[in-house]
Coordinates of C-alpha atoms in Angstrom, one line a residue:
X199 CA 0.1 0.0 0.0
X200 CA 1.6 3.3 -1.1
X201 CA 1.1 6.7 0.5
X202 CA 1.3 10.0 -1.9
X203 CA 2.6 13.0 0.0
X204 CA 1.7 16.4 -0.8
X205 CA 4.0 19.2 0.2
X206 CA 2.7 22.6 0.5
X207 CA 4.5 25.8 0.6
X208 CA 7.8 26.6 2.3
X209 CA 7.0 24.7 5.3
X210 CA 5.6 21.5 3.8
X211 CA 8.5 21.3 1.3
X212 CA 11.3 21.7 3.9
X213 CA 10.1 19.4 6.3
X214 CA 8.7 16.8 3.4
X215 CA 12.2 16.6 2.2
X216 CA 13.6 15.8 5.8
X217 CA 11.0 13.2 6.2
X218 CA 11.9 11.5 2.8
X219 CA 15.6 11.7 3.6
X220 CA 15.2 10.4 7.0
X221 CA 13.0 7.3 5.7
X222 CA 15.6 6.8 3.1
X223 CA 18.4 6.7 5.5
X224 CA 16.4 4.6 7.9
X225 CA 15.5 1.9 5.2
X226 CA 19.4 1.7 4.4
X227 CA 20.7 1.6 7.8
X228 CA 21.6 -1.2 10.2
X229 CA 19.0 -3.9 10.7
X230 CA 19.2 -4.0 14.6
X231 CA 18.0 -7.3 16.1
X232 CA 16.2 -8.6 13.3
X233 CA 17.2 -11.2 10.8
X234 CA 18.5 -10.5 7.1
X235 CA 15.3 -11.9 5.9
X236 CA 13.2 -9.5 8.1
X237 CA 15.4 -6.5 7.2
X238 CA 15.0 -7.2 3.3
X239 CA 11.2 -7.3 3.8
X240 CA 11.4 -4.2 5.8
X241 CA 13.5 -2.4 3.3
X242 CA 10.9 -3.6 0.6
X243 CA 7.8 -2.5 2.4
X244 CA 9.2 1.1 3.1
X245 CA 10.2 1.4 -0.5
X246 CA 6.8 0.5 -1.8
X247 CA 5.1 2.8 0.6
X248 CA 7.1 5.9 0.1
X249 CA 9.3 5.5 -3.0
X250 CA 9.3 4.2 -6.9
X251 CA 11.9 3.6 -9.2
X252 CA 12.8 5.1 -12.6
X253 CA 14.6 3.1 -15.3
X254 CA 18.0 3.7 -14.0
X255 CA 16.9 2.4 -10.4
X256 CA 17.1 5.8 -8.6
X257 CA 14.3 5.7 -6.0
X258 CA 11.8 8.7 -6.4
X259 CA 9.7 9.9 -3.6
X260 CA 6.0 9.5 -4.2
X261 CA 5.5 13.2 -3.8
X262 CA 3.9 16.2 -5.3
X263 CA 5.5 19.6 -4.5
X264 CA 3.4 22.7 -4.5
X265 CA 4.4 26.3 -3.7
X266 CA 3.7 29.9 -4.9
X267 CA 7.2 30.8 -5.9
X268 CA 9.9 28.6 -7.4
X269 CA 12.8 29.2 -4.8
X270 CA 11.9 26.7 -2.1
X271 CA 10.8 23.9 -4.6
X272 CA 14.1 24.5 -6.6
X273 CA 16.2 24.3 -3.3
X274 CA 14.2 21.1 -2.4
X275 CA 14.7 19.3 -5.7
X276 CA 18.6 20.3 -5.6
X277 CA 19.1 19.0 -2.1
X278 CA 17.3 15.5 -3.1
X279 CA 19.4 15.2 -6.5
X280 CA 22.6 16.2 -4.7
X281 CA 22.3 13.3 -2.2
X282 CA 22.6 10.9 -5.2
X283 CA 20.4 8.4 -3.4
X284 CA 16.9 9.3 -4.2
X285 CA 15.1 12.4 -6.0
X286 CA 11.7 13.9 -6.5
X287 CA 9.4 13.4 -9.7
X288 CA 6.3 15.5 -10.1
X289 CA 6.2 19.0 -8.7
X290 CA 4.3 22.1 -9.3
X291 CA 5.1 25.8 -8.9
X292 CA 2.8 28.7 -9.5
X293 CA 4.0 32.2 -9.0
X294 CA 1.8 34.3 -6.8
X295 CA -0.2 37.4 -8.0
X296 CA 1.7 40.4 -7.5
X297 CA 0.2 42.5 -4.7
X298 CA -1.9 39.8 -3.3
X299 CA 0.4 39.1 -0.3
X300 CA 0.6 36.4 2.1
X301 CA -3.1 35.9 2.3
X302 CA -5.2 32.8 3.3
X303 CA -8.2 34.1 1.6
X304 CA -6.3 34.4 -1.8
X305 CA -4.7 30.9 -1.6
X306 CA -8.2 29.3 -0.8
X307 CA -10.6 31.5 -3.0
X308 CA -8.3 32.3 -5.8
X309 CA -5.0 30.6 -6.2
X310 CA -6.6 27.2 -5.5
X311 CA -9.3 27.4 -7.9
X312 CA -7.0 29.0 -10.6
X313 CA -4.7 26.0 -10.5
X314 CA -7.0 23.4 -9.4
X315 CA -6.8 21.3 -12.5
X316 CA -3.1 21.4 -12.9
X317 CA -2.4 20.5 -9.4
X318 CA -5.0 17.7 -9.2
X319 CA -3.4 16.5 -12.5
X320 CA 0.0 16.1 -10.9
X321 CA -1.4 14.3 -7.9
X322 CA -3.6 11.9 -10.3
X323 CA -0.2 11.1 -12.1
X324 CA 1.4 10.2 -9.1
X325 CA -1.5 8.0 -7.8
X326 CA -1.5 6.1 -11.2
X327 CA 1.9 5.1 -10.4
X328 CA 0.9 3.2 -7.3
X329 CA -0.1 -0.4 -7.5
X330 CA -2.4 0.0 -4.6
X331 CA -3.0 3.6 -2.8
X332 CA -3.4 3.8 0.8
X333 CA -4.0 7.4 1.0
X334 CA -2.6 10.8 1.1
X335 CA -0.2 12.8 3.6
X336 CA -0.4 16.3 3.3
X337 CA 2.1 18.4 5.0
X338 CA 1.7 22.3 5.7
X339 CA 1.6 25.0 8.2
X340 CA -1.7 26.3 9.5
X341 CA -0.8 29.9 10.0
X342 CA 1.3 30.8 6.9
X343 CA -1.2 32.6 4.6
X344 CA -1.6 31.8 0.9
X345 CA 0.0 28.2 1.5
X346 CA -2.5 27.5 4.3
X347 CA -5.4 28.5 2.2
X348 CA -4.2 26.5 -0.7
X349 CA -3.8 23.5 1.6
X350 CA -7.3 23.7 2.8
X351 CA -8.6 23.8 -0.7
X352 CA -6.5 20.9 -1.8
X353 CA -7.4 18.8 1.0
X354 CA -11.1 19.5 0.4
X355 CA -10.5 18.3 -3.3
X356 CA -8.8 15.2 -2.3
X357 CA -11.8 14.6 -0.3
X358 CA -14.1 15.1 -3.4
X359 CA -11.8 13.2 -5.9
X360 CA -10.6 10.3 -3.6
X361 CA -13.3 9.9 -0.9
X362 CA -12.1 6.2 -0.3
X363 CA -8.5 7.0 0.3
X364 CA -7.3 8.1 3.7
X365 CA -6.3 11.9 4.2
X366 CA -3.9 12.8 6.9
X367 CA -2.7 16.2 7.4
X368 CA 0.4 16.9 9.2
X369 CA 0.1 20.4 10.5
X370 CA 2.7 22.8 12.1
X371 CA 1.3 24.7 15.1
X372 CA 2.6 28.3 15.1
X373 CA 4.8 29.7 17.9
X374 CA 2.9 31.3 20.6
X375 CA 4.7 34.6 20.2
X376 CA 3.6 34.9 16.6
X377 CA 5.3 34.6 13.2
X378 CA 2.3 36.5 11.3
X379 CA 0.2 39.1 12.4
X380 CA -2.9 37.4 11.3
X381 CA -1.8 33.8 12.1
X382 CA -4.8 33.2 14.5
X383 CA -7.3 34.0 11.7
X384 CA -5.2 31.8 9.4
X385 CA -5.2 29.1 11.9
X386 CA -8.8 28.9 12.6
X387 CA -9.9 29.1 8.9
X388 CA -7.3 26.2 8.3
X389 CA -8.4 24.1 11.1
X390 CA -12.1 24.3 10.6
X391 CA -11.8 23.3 7.0
X392 CA -9.4 20.7 7.6
X393 CA -11.7 19.4 10.4
X394 CA -14.5 18.7 7.8
X395 CA -12.2 17.5 5.0
X396 CA -9.3 15.4 6.5
X397 CA -9.6 12.0 8.3
X398 CA -6.8 12.8 10.8
X399 CA -4.6 15.9 11.8
X400 CA -1.2 15.0 13.0
X401 CA -0.1 18.1 15.2
X402 CA 3.4 19.5 15.9
X403 CA 3.8 22.5 17.9
X404 CA 6.8 24.6 16.9
X405 CA 7.3 25.7 20.6
X406 CA 7.4 21.9 22.0
X407 CA 9.8 21.0 19.1
X408 CA 12.1 24.2 20.0
X409 CA 12.2 22.9 23.6
X410 CA 13.4 19.4 22.5
X411 CA 16.2 21.0 20.3
X412 CA 17.2 23.3 23.3
X413 CA 16.8 21.0 26.3
X414 CA 17.3 17.5 25.1
X415 CA 19.5 18.0 22.2
X416 CA 21.5 20.9 23.7
X417 CA 21.5 23.1 20.4
X418 CA 22.5 26.7 21.2
X419 CA 21.6 28.4 17.9
X420 CA 18.4 26.6 16.7
X421 CA 17.6 26.8 13.2
X422 CA 14.5 25.7 11.2
X423 CA 16.7 22.8 9.9
X424 CA 17.0 21.6 13.3
X425 CA 13.5 21.8 14.1
X426 CA 12.6 20.0 10.6
X427 CA 15.0 17.2 11.3
X428 CA 13.3 16.4 14.8
X429 CA 9.9 16.6 13.1
X430 CA 11.1 14.3 10.3
X431 CA 12.5 11.7 13.0
X432 CA 9.3 11.7 14.8
X433 CA 7.1 11.5 11.7
X434 CA 9.4 8.7 10.2
X435 CA 9.1 6.7 13.4
X436 CA 5.3 6.8 13.3
X437 CA 5.4 5.5 9.7
X438 CA 8.0 2.8 10.3
X439 CA 6.7 -0.6 9.0
X440 CA 6.2 -3.6 11.4
X441 CA 6.4 -7.3 10.6
X442 CA 5.6 -10.7 11.8
X443 CA 8.1 -13.4 12.3
X444 CA 7.3 -14.9 8.8
X445 CA 8.3 -11.5 7.4
X446 CA 5.1 -10.3 6.2
X447 CA 4.6 -6.7 7.0
X448 CA 1.4 -5.7 9.1
X449 CA 0.4 -3.8 12.2
X450 CA 0.8 -6.1 15.4
X451 CA -1.6 -5.1 18.1
X452 CA -0.7 -5.8 21.8
X453 CA -2.3 -3.7 24.5
X454 CA 0.3 -3.2 27.2
X455 CA -0.5 -3.9 30.8
X456 CA 0.4 -0.3 32.0
X457 CA -2.1 1.2 29.6
X458 CA -5.3 -1.1 30.7
X459 CA -6.2 1.1 33.4
X460 CA -10.0 2.2 32.4
X461 CA -9.3 5.6 34.1
X462 CA -6.9 6.6 31.4
X463 CA -9.8 6.8 28.8
X464 CA -13.2 8.0 28.2
X465 CA -16.2 5.9 29.6
X466 CA -17.5 4.8 26.1
X467 CA -14.1 3.4 25.1
X468 CA -12.6 -0.1 26.4
X469 CA -8.8 0.0 27.2
X470 CA -8.3 -2.8 24.7
X471 CA -9.6 -1.0 21.8
X472 CA -8.5 2.4 22.9
X473 CA -4.7 1.6 22.9
X474 CA -2.9 -0.2 20.6
X475 CA 1.0 -1.0 20.1
X476 CA 2.9 -1.6 16.9
X477 CA 6.1 -3.2 17.4
X478 CA 9.2 -4.3 15.3
X479 CA 12.8 -5.6 16.2
X480 CA 14.1 -3.6 13.6
X481 CA 16.0 -0.6 14.7
X482 CA 14.8 3.0 13.5
X483 CA 17.5 5.3 11.8
X484 CA 20.3 3.7 13.6
X485 CA 18.7 4.0 17.0
X486 CA 18.6 0.5 18.8
X487 CA 15.5 1.6 20.8
X488 CA 13.1 4.1 20.0
X489 CA 9.3 4.7 20.5
X490 CA 6.7 7.2 19.4
X491 CA 3.2 8.0 20.8
X492 CA 0.3 9.4 18.7
X493 CA -2.8 10.3 20.7
X494 CA -6.2 11.6 20.4
X495 CA -6.4 13.4 23.6
X496 CA -7.1 16.7 25.5
X497 CA -3.4 17.8 24.9
X498 CA -4.7 20.4 22.4
X499 CA -7.7 22.0 24.2
X500 CA -5.2 24.8 25.7
X501 CA -3.5 26.0 22.5
X502 CA -6.5 25.7 20.4
X503 CA -8.7 27.6 22.9
X504 CA -5.8 30.2 22.9
X505 CA -5.7 30.7 19.2
X506 CA -9.7 30.9 19.0
X507 CA -9.7 33.4 21.7
X508 CA -7.0 35.5 20.3
X509 CA -8.8 35.5 17.0
X510 CA -12.0 36.3 18.3
X511 CA -10.6 39.3 20.0
X512 CA -9.2 40.5 16.6
X513 CA -12.4 39.6 14.9
X514 CA -14.4 41.5 17.5
X515 CA -12.5 44.8 16.6
X516 CA -12.6 44.2 12.7
X517 CA -9.0 44.1 12.6
X518 CA -7.7 43.0 9.1
X519 CA -11.0 41.6 8.0
X520 CA -10.7 43.6 4.9
X521 CA -7.7 41.4 3.8
X522 CA -9.9 38.3 3.7
X523 CA -13.4 39.9 2.4
X524 CA -11.6 41.3 -0.7
X525 CA -11.0 37.6 -1.7
X526 CA -14.4 36.3 -0.9
X527 CA -14.1 35.1 2.9
X528 CA -17.0 36.7 4.5
X529 CA -17.7 37.5 8.2
X530 CA -20.0 34.6 8.3
X531 CA -17.3 32.2 7.4
X532 CA -15.3 33.5 10.3
X533 CA -18.2 33.0 12.4
X534 CA -18.6 29.4 11.3
X535 CA -15.1 28.6 11.9
X536 CA -15.4 30.0 15.5
X537 CA -18.6 27.9 16.2
X538 CA -17.1 24.8 14.8
X539 CA -13.9 25.0 16.7
X540 CA -15.6 26.2 19.9
X541 CA -17.6 22.8 19.7
X542 CA -14.5 20.8 19.2
X543 CA -12.9 22.5 22.3
X544 CA -16.3 21.8 24.3
X545 CA -16.3 18.1 23.0
X546 CA -12.7 17.4 24.2
X547 CA -13.2 19.1 27.4
X548 CA -16.1 16.7 28.1
X549 CA -14.4 13.5 27.3

């Protein structure tokens, strides 16, 4: 089962490169405690899931790269090509309209519809090269502006055209101190749209990853490259294939004793079905032992509530609303987003 990755904007393309580089490096690293046969099966599974081959045998990432200007895409393509180990295939780049600015509404209402056919055709070409499509992995920022609006638009299109395939969005939560003055508007609009069109949102907070770099890795001058490499390691370990003793890959489920306490879960979930473990003796990316936890929990209540609150304070004073209404996003769209996300906060608070 193959996964097609859609890398959106500067954030999505830079992280996407690190993810594929980590996956490729892992598939060619030491086998750990598993046998040679199991390691070969592991490598084959990783390759089928994330890469395809050209005639010359060079692995090509199953990915489509999209951005509003060529600089980041060209840098990403060059970095992959310079490695001499793998490269990208399909990509798209559409120059942004002069004077449109970094605008969510422009990305969703103008840029997306204008380039919908070209982008979806590139995605279709990549899908057709899969023997069996498992789903889509969309990497994007939620706060960045045009790219976030375009990402919401493309995810909606994937829902319409590939309704039977999984759509997972990996989203980067903005720094609390702020990167873009309207990041809270962009975030609520993106989240409310993805809530309707995505099957799962895999969230990473910039602030949390920054702390990992500073406190656990002891990096003094933290760069976006450092942050992206941490994100890639976490994502790679989540996507790591598992295997049975016979060598056929599948998800192995074993609820662990320490996680069988019913108090850990909501009342309508049995512990045996609420928690699953996927295991493999194959080392991940040269680490003999590693673990990754993906949870659907109350962890995001506070940051989500904060973003909704900050966006509402701006909206109540009509700050910067004109930047959105001039491209077709009306005040009612904001109100719909506030209502939906407040319902999400309330639902998770009552779990």
